[in-house]
Coordinates of C-alpha atoms in Angstrom, one line a residue:
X1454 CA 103.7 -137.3 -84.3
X1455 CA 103.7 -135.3 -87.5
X1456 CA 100.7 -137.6 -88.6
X1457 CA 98.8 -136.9 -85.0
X1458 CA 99.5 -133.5 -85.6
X1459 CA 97.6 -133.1 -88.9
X1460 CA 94.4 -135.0 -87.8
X1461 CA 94.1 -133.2 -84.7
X1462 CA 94.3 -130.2 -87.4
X1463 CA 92.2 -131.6 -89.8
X1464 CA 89.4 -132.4 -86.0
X1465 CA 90.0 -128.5 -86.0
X1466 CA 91.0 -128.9 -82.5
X1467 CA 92.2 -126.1 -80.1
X1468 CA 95.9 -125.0 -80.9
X1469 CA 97.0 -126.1 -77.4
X1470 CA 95.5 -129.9 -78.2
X1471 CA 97.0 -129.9 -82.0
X1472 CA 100.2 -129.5 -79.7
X1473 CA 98.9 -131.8 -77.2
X1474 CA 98.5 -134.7 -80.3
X1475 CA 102.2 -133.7 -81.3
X1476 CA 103.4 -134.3 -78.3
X1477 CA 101.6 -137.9 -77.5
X1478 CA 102.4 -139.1 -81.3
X1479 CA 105.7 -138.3 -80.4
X1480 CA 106.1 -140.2 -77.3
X1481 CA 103.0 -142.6 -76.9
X1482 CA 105.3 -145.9 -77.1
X1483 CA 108.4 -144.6 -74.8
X1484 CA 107.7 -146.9 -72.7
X1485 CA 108.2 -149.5 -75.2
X1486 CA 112.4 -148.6 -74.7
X1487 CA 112.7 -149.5 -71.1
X1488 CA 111.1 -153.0 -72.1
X1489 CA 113.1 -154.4 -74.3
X1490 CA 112.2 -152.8 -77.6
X1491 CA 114.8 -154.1 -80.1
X1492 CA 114.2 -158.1 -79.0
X1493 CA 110.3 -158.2 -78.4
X1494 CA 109.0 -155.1 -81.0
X1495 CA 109.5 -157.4 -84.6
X1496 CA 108.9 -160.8 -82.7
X1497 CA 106.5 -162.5 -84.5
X1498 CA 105.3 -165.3 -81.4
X1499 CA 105.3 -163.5 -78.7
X1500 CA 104.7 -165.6 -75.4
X1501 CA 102.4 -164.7 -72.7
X1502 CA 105.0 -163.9 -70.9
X1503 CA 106.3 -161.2 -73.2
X1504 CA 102.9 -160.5 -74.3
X1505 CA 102.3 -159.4 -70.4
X1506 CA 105.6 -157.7 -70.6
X1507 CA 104.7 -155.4 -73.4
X1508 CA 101.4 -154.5 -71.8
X1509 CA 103.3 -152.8 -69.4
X1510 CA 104.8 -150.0 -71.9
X1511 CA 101.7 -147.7 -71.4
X1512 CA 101.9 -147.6 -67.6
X1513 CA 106.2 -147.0 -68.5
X1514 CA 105.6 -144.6 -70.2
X1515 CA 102.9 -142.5 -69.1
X1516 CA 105.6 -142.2 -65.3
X1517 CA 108.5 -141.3 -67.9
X1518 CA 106.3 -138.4 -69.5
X1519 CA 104.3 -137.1 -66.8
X1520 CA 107.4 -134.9 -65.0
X1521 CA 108.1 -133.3 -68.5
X1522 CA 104.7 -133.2 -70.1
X1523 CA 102.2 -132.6 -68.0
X1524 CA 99.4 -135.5 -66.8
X1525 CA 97.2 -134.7 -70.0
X1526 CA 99.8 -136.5 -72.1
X1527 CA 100.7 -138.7 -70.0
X1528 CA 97.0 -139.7 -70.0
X1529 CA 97.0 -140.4 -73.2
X1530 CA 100.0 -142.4 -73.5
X1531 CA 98.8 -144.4 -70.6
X1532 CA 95.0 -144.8 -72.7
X1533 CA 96.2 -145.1 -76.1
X1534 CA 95.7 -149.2 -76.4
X1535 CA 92.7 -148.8 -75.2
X1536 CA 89.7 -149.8 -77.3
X1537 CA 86.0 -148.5 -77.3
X1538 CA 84.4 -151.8 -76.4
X1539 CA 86.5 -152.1 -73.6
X1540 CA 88.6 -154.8 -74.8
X1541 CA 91.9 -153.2 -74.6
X1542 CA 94.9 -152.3 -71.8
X1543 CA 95.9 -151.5 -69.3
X1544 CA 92.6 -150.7 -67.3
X1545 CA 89.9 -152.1 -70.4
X1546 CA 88.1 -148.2 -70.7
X1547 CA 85.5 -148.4 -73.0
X1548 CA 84.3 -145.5 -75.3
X1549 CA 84.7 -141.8 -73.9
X1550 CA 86.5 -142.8 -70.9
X1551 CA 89.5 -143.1 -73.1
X1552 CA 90.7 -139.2 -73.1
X1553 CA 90.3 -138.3 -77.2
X1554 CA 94.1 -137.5 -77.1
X1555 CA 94.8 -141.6 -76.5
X1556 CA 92.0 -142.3 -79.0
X1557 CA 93.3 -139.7 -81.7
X1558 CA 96.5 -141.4 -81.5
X1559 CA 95.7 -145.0 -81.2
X1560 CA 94.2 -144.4 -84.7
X1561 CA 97.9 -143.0 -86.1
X1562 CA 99.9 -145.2 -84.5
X1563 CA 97.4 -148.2 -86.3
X1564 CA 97.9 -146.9 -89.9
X1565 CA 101.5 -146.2 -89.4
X1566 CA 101.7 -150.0 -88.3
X1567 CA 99.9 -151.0 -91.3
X1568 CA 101.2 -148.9 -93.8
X1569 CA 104.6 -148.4 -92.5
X1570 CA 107.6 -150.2 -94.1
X1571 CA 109.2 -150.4 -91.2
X1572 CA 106.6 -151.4 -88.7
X1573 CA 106.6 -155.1 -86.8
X1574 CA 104.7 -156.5 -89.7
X1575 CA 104.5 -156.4 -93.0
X1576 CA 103.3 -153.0 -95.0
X1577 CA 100.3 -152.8 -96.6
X1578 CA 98.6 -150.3 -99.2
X1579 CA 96.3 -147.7 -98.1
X1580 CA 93.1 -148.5 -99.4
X1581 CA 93.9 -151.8 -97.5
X1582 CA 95.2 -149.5 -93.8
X1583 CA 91.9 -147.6 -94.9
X1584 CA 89.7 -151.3 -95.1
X1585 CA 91.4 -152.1 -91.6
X1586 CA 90.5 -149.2 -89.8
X1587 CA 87.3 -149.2 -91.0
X1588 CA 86.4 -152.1 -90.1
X1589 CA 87.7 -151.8 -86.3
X1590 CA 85.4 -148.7 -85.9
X1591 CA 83.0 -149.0 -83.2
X1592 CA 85.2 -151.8 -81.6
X1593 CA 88.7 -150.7 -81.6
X1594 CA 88.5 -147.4 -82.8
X1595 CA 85.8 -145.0 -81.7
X1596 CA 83.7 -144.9 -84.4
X1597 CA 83.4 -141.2 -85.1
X1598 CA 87.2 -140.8 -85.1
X1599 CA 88.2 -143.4 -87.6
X1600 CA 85.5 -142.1 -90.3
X1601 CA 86.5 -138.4 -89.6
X1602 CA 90.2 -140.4 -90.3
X1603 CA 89.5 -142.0 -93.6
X1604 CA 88.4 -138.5 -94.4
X1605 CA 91.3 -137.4 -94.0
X1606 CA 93.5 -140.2 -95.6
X1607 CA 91.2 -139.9 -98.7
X1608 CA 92.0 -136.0 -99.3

């Protein structure tokens, strides 16, 4: 959240969006407690099965969210494994049909899972989070976003 937060900041986006990012940082993966969090989230070999199970957290939690924070959120928490080529879930948007909220956030929520200690795999050092993202712009991350990113990272 805190991390969604500054680069919406750093974007120089609206107030009510910098809040907006806040929120959706802050909740993007609640739907990832009504399915099984604690057994599937640090499993290495996931089946298909619970593959399939955990692509149903967005679509979780975007109805959890929705009566308590509006459909703009819960947008974005529905779009934010979404990728720009179209390649991601739950409905495979590609490029600006993913709202900039879900795109803004899929971004954090990549570099807190690479750089993160406690994240499902193991951490790695920013210049490497920074080679990752990077390299997934234009395909997982929308391009502009993830260089306006690095930016930031780098200051």
């Amino acid at each position: 959240a805190a991390l969604a937060e500054s680069f919406a900041r750093f974007l120089m986006l609206a107030p009510h969006e910098i809040e907006a990012a806040r929120l959706t940082g802050l909740v993007h993966d609640a739907g990832m407690r009504l399915l099984d969090y604690g057994r599937l989230y640090r499993k290495a070999d996931l089946s298909q099965e619970e593959l399939g199970f955990l692509r149903e957290h967005p679509a979780v939690g975007a109805a959890m969210v929705e009566p308590l924070l509006g459909s703009e959120i819960a947008r974005a928490v529905l779009c934010h494994p979404e990728r720009v080529d179209g390649r991601g879930y739950p409905n495979e948007l590609r490029g600006d049909e993913i709202p900039l909220l879900g795109r803004l956030v899929q971004i954090c929520d990549a570099w807190v899972a690479i750089t993160d200690a406690a994240s499902y795999q193991p951490s790695e050092s920013p210049e490497a989070a920074i080679a990752s993202i990077s390299n997934a712009a234009g395909s997982q991350f929308d391009a502009e976003l993830a260089g306006r990113f690095v930016e930031m990272v780098r200051r």
